[in-house]
């Protein structure tokens, strides 16, 4: 499975962006997550969705602002980001097939190139 995140860009605080993650292989049986890495910081969990799409989990910092969804037929996972803040700035990565204790665990088998999100104040 190869993953490619796209849709990043430059936006002012309070704005919105929609990130997409396209998979080259089958991901219908895998959980998929978004992580981000801000400059000079560790990789941080953002959101995840189980393979069936009925269960999602979010980092406290993005709850109520971000929404993760998936379309297994299209092999696509999206992250709708609203009310963006400067602290949301970073490179966003999508990852598939959780190997850890829970969906927030930074242990996924597949990941790809990220997309840069820059939020200005």
PDB file of C-alpha atoms in Angstrom:
ATOM      1  CA  UNK A   1       0.000   0.000   0.000  1.00  0.00           C
ATOM      2  CA  UNK A   2       1.320   3.409  -0.947  1.00  0.00           C
ATOM      3  CA  UNK A   3      -0.182   6.563   0.460  1.00  0.00           C
ATOM      4  CA  UNK A   4      -0.032  10.130  -0.781  1.00  0.00           C
ATOM      5  CA  UNK A   5      -1.363  13.114   1.138  1.00  0.00           C
ATOM      6  CA  UNK A   6      -2.310  16.286  -0.701  1.00  0.00           C
ATOM      7  CA  UNK A   7      -4.378  19.404  -0.291  1.00  0.00           C
ATOM      8  CA  UNK A   8      -2.115  21.402   2.015  1.00  0.00           C
ATOM      9  CA  UNK A   9      -1.440  25.061   1.563  1.00  0.00           C
ATOM     10  CA  UNK A  10      -1.286  28.473   3.148  1.00  0.00           C
ATOM     11  CA  UNK A  11      -4.314  29.796   4.998  1.00  0.00           C
ATOM     12  CA  UNK A  12      -5.071  32.523   7.499  1.00  0.00           C
ATOM     13  CA  UNK A  13      -6.203  31.702  11.018  1.00  0.00           C
ATOM     14  CA  UNK A  14      -9.884  30.853  11.070  1.00  0.00           C
ATOM     15  CA  UNK A  15      -9.796  29.458   7.555  1.00  0.00           C
ATOM     16  CA  UNK A  16     -10.342  25.934   6.269  1.00  0.00           C
ATOM     17  CA  UNK A  17      -8.468  23.324   4.298  1.00  0.00           C
ATOM     18  CA  UNK A  18      -9.397  19.870   3.111  1.00  0.00           C
ATOM     19  CA  UNK A  19      -6.664  17.266   3.033  1.00  0.00           C
ATOM     20  CA  UNK A  20      -6.947  14.056   1.079  1.00  0.00           C
ATOM     21  CA  UNK A  21      -5.053  10.798   1.304  1.00  0.00           C
ATOM     22  CA  UNK A  22      -5.009   8.598  -1.769  1.00  0.00           C
ATOM     23  CA  UNK A  23      -4.037   4.941  -1.480  1.00  0.00           C
ATOM     24  CA  UNK A  24      -2.582   2.916  -4.304  1.00  0.00           C
ATOM     25  CA  UNK A  25      -3.647  -0.363  -2.761  1.00  0.00           C
ATOM     26  CA  UNK A  26      -6.570  -1.770  -0.862  1.00  0.00           C
ATOM     27  CA  UNK A  27      -7.176  -0.073   2.477  1.00  0.00           C
ATOM     28  CA  UNK A  28     -10.722  -1.185   3.161  1.00  0.00           C
ATOM     29  CA  UNK A  29      -9.619  -3.457   6.015  1.00  0.00           C
ATOM     30  CA  UNK A  30      -7.293  -0.965   7.660  1.00  0.00           C
ATOM     31  CA  UNK A  31      -7.659   1.853  10.096  1.00  0.00           C
ATOM     32  CA  UNK A  32      -6.272   5.115   8.711  1.00  0.00           C
ATOM     33  CA  UNK A  33      -4.887   8.023  10.692  1.00  0.00           C
ATOM     34  CA  UNK A  34      -3.554  11.511  10.174  1.00  0.00           C
ATOM     35  CA  UNK A  35      -0.451  12.627  12.031  1.00  0.00           C
ATOM     36  CA  UNK A  36       1.368  15.934  11.822  1.00  0.00           C
ATOM     37  CA  UNK A  37       4.816  17.192  12.583  1.00  0.00           C
ATOM     38  CA  UNK A  38       5.323  20.844  13.425  1.00  0.00           C
ATOM     39  CA  UNK A  39       8.758  22.430  12.991  1.00  0.00           C
ATOM     40  CA  UNK A  40      11.033  21.322  15.806  1.00  0.00           C
ATOM     41  CA  UNK A  41       8.403  19.075  17.395  1.00  0.00           C
ATOM     42  CA  UNK A  42       7.611  15.394  17.615  1.00  0.00           C
ATOM     43  CA  UNK A  43       5.092  13.734  15.381  1.00  0.00           C
ATOM     44  CA  UNK A  44       1.611  14.224  16.796  1.00  0.00           C
ATOM     45  CA  UNK A  45      -1.581  12.247  16.387  1.00  0.00           C
ATOM     46  CA  UNK A  46      -4.429  14.201  14.789  1.00  0.00           C
ATOM     47  CA  UNK A  47      -7.316  11.866  13.897  1.00  0.00           C
ATOM     48  CA  UNK A  48      -8.085   8.282  12.953  1.00  0.00           C
ATOM     49  CA  UNK A  49     -10.917   6.285  11.476  1.00  0.00           C
ATOM     50  CA  UNK A  50     -11.585   2.557  11.626  1.00  0.00           C
ATOM     51  CA  UNK A  51     -11.918   0.514   8.463  1.00  0.00           C
ATOM     52  CA  UNK A  52     -15.711   0.592   8.494  1.00  0.00           C
ATOM     53  CA  UNK A  53     -15.812   4.327   8.944  1.00  0.00           C
ATOM     54  CA  UNK A  54     -18.197   4.181  11.863  1.00  0.00           C
ATOM     55  CA  UNK A  55     -15.652   4.904  14.554  1.00  0.00           C
ATOM     56  CA  UNK A  56     -13.402   7.922  14.725  1.00  0.00           C
ATOM     57  CA  UNK A  57     -11.044   9.414  17.293  1.00  0.00           C
ATOM     58  CA  UNK A  58      -9.515  12.871  17.500  1.00  0.00           C
ATOM     59  CA  UNK A  59      -6.767  14.599  19.398  1.00  0.00           C
ATOM     60  CA  UNK A  60      -8.199  16.970  21.977  1.00  0.00           C
ATOM     61  CA  UNK A  61      -6.539  19.884  20.196  1.00  0.00           C
ATOM     62  CA  UNK A  62      -8.628  19.370  17.032  1.00  0.00           C
ATOM     63  CA  UNK A  63     -11.950  18.083  18.386  1.00  0.00           C
ATOM     64  CA  UNK A  64     -14.876  20.034  17.033  1.00  0.00           C
ATOM     65  CA  UNK A  65     -12.755  21.587  14.272  1.00  0.00           C
ATOM     66  CA  UNK A  66     -11.500  18.643  12.212  1.00  0.00           C
ATOM     67  CA  UNK A  67     -13.497  15.812  10.644  1.00  0.00           C
ATOM     68  CA  UNK A  68     -12.042  12.611   9.232  1.00  0.00           C
ATOM     69  CA  UNK A  69     -13.940  10.501   6.723  1.00  0.00           C
ATOM     70  CA  UNK A  70     -13.210   7.767   4.224  1.00  0.00           C
ATOM     71  CA  UNK A  71     -14.438   6.283   0.978  1.00  0.00           C
ATOM     72  CA  UNK A  72     -13.108   2.742   0.684  1.00  0.00           C
ATOM     73  CA  UNK A  73     -14.377   2.328  -2.861  1.00  0.00           C
ATOM     74  CA  UNK A  74     -12.307   5.319  -3.941  1.00  0.00           C
ATOM     75  CA  UNK A  75      -9.423   4.386  -1.614  1.00  0.00           C
ATOM     76  CA  UNK A  76      -9.537   7.889  -0.210  1.00  0.00           C
ATOM     77  CA  UNK A  77      -9.464   9.351   3.288  1.00  0.00           C
ATOM     78  CA  UNK A  78     -10.120  13.029   3.870  1.00  0.00           C
ATOM     79  CA  UNK A  79      -9.491  15.436   6.722  1.00  0.00           C
ATOM     80  CA  UNK A  80     -11.677  18.515   6.755  1.00  0.00           C
ATOM     81  CA  UNK A  81      -9.992  21.197   8.844  1.00  0.00           C
ATOM     82  CA  UNK A  82     -11.997  24.212   9.953  1.00  0.00           C
ATOM     83  CA  UNK A  83     -11.241  27.126  12.268  1.00  0.00           C
ATOM     84  CA  UNK A  84      -7.550  26.620  11.697  1.00  0.00           C
ATOM     85  CA  UNK A  85      -5.058  28.008  14.179  1.00  0.00           C
ATOM     86  CA  UNK A  86      -1.368  28.838  13.799  1.00  0.00           C
ATOM     87  CA  UNK A  87      -0.553  25.857  16.013  1.00  0.00           C
ATOM     88  CA  UNK A  88      -2.073  23.585  13.361  1.00  0.00           C
ATOM     89  CA  UNK A  89       0.894  24.388  11.136  1.00  0.00           C
ATOM     90  CA  UNK A  90       2.943  21.371  10.135  1.00  0.00           C
ATOM     91  CA  UNK A  91       3.436  18.574   7.667  1.00  0.00           C
ATOM     92  CA  UNK A  92       0.454  16.234   7.671  1.00  0.00           C
ATOM     93  CA  UNK A  93       0.857  12.537   6.942  1.00  0.00           C
ATOM     94  CA  UNK A  94      -1.694   9.806   6.435  1.00  0.00           C
ATOM     95  CA  UNK A  95      -0.918   6.339   7.721  1.00  0.00           C
ATOM     96  CA  UNK A  96      -2.673   2.990   7.440  1.00  0.00           C
ATOM     97  CA  UNK A  97      -2.985  -0.266   9.355  1.00  0.00           C
ATOM     98  CA  UNK A  98      -2.575   0.369  13.026  1.00  0.00           C
ATOM     99  CA  UNK A  99      -0.122  -1.923  14.802  1.00  0.00           C
ATOM    100  CA  UNK A 100      -0.290  -0.334  18.228  1.00  0.00           C
ATOM    101  CA  UNK A 101      -2.484  -0.620  21.274  1.00  0.00           C
ATOM    102  CA  UNK A 102      -4.993   1.922  20.000  1.00  0.00           C
ATOM    103  CA  UNK A 103      -5.672   4.180  17.059  1.00  0.00           C
ATOM    104  CA  UNK A 104      -3.751   7.058  18.601  1.00  0.00           C
ATOM    105  CA  UNK A 105      -0.604   5.001  18.877  1.00  0.00           C
ATOM    106  CA  UNK A 106       2.117   6.180  16.453  1.00  0.00           C
ATOM    107  CA  UNK A 107       2.563   2.681  15.099  1.00  0.00           C
ATOM    108  CA  UNK A 108       1.188   2.225  11.615  1.00  0.00           C
ATOM    109  CA  UNK A 109       2.522  -0.039   8.914  1.00  0.00           C
ATOM    110  CA  UNK A 110       2.060   2.213   5.894  1.00  0.00           C
ATOM    111  CA  UNK A 111       2.686   5.909   5.464  1.00  0.00           C
ATOM    112  CA  UNK A 112       3.612   8.212   2.666  1.00  0.00           C
ATOM    113  CA  UNK A 113       4.791  11.674   1.788  1.00  0.00           C
ATOM    114  CA  UNK A 114       3.084  14.428   3.692  1.00  0.00           C
ATOM    115  CA  UNK A 115       1.547  17.704   2.736  1.00  0.00           C
ATOM    116  CA  UNK A 116       2.457  21.045   4.298  1.00  0.00           C
ATOM    117  CA  UNK A 117      -0.159  23.148   6.057  1.00  0.00           C
ATOM    118  CA  UNK A 118       0.770  26.685   7.063  1.00  0.00           C
ATOM    119  CA  UNK A 119      -1.624  28.778   9.124  1.00  0.00           C
ATOM    120  CA  UNK A 120      -0.775  32.434   9.577  1.00  0.00           C
ATOM    121  CA  UNK A 121      -1.929  34.507  12.522  1.00  0.00           C
TER     122      UNK A 121
END
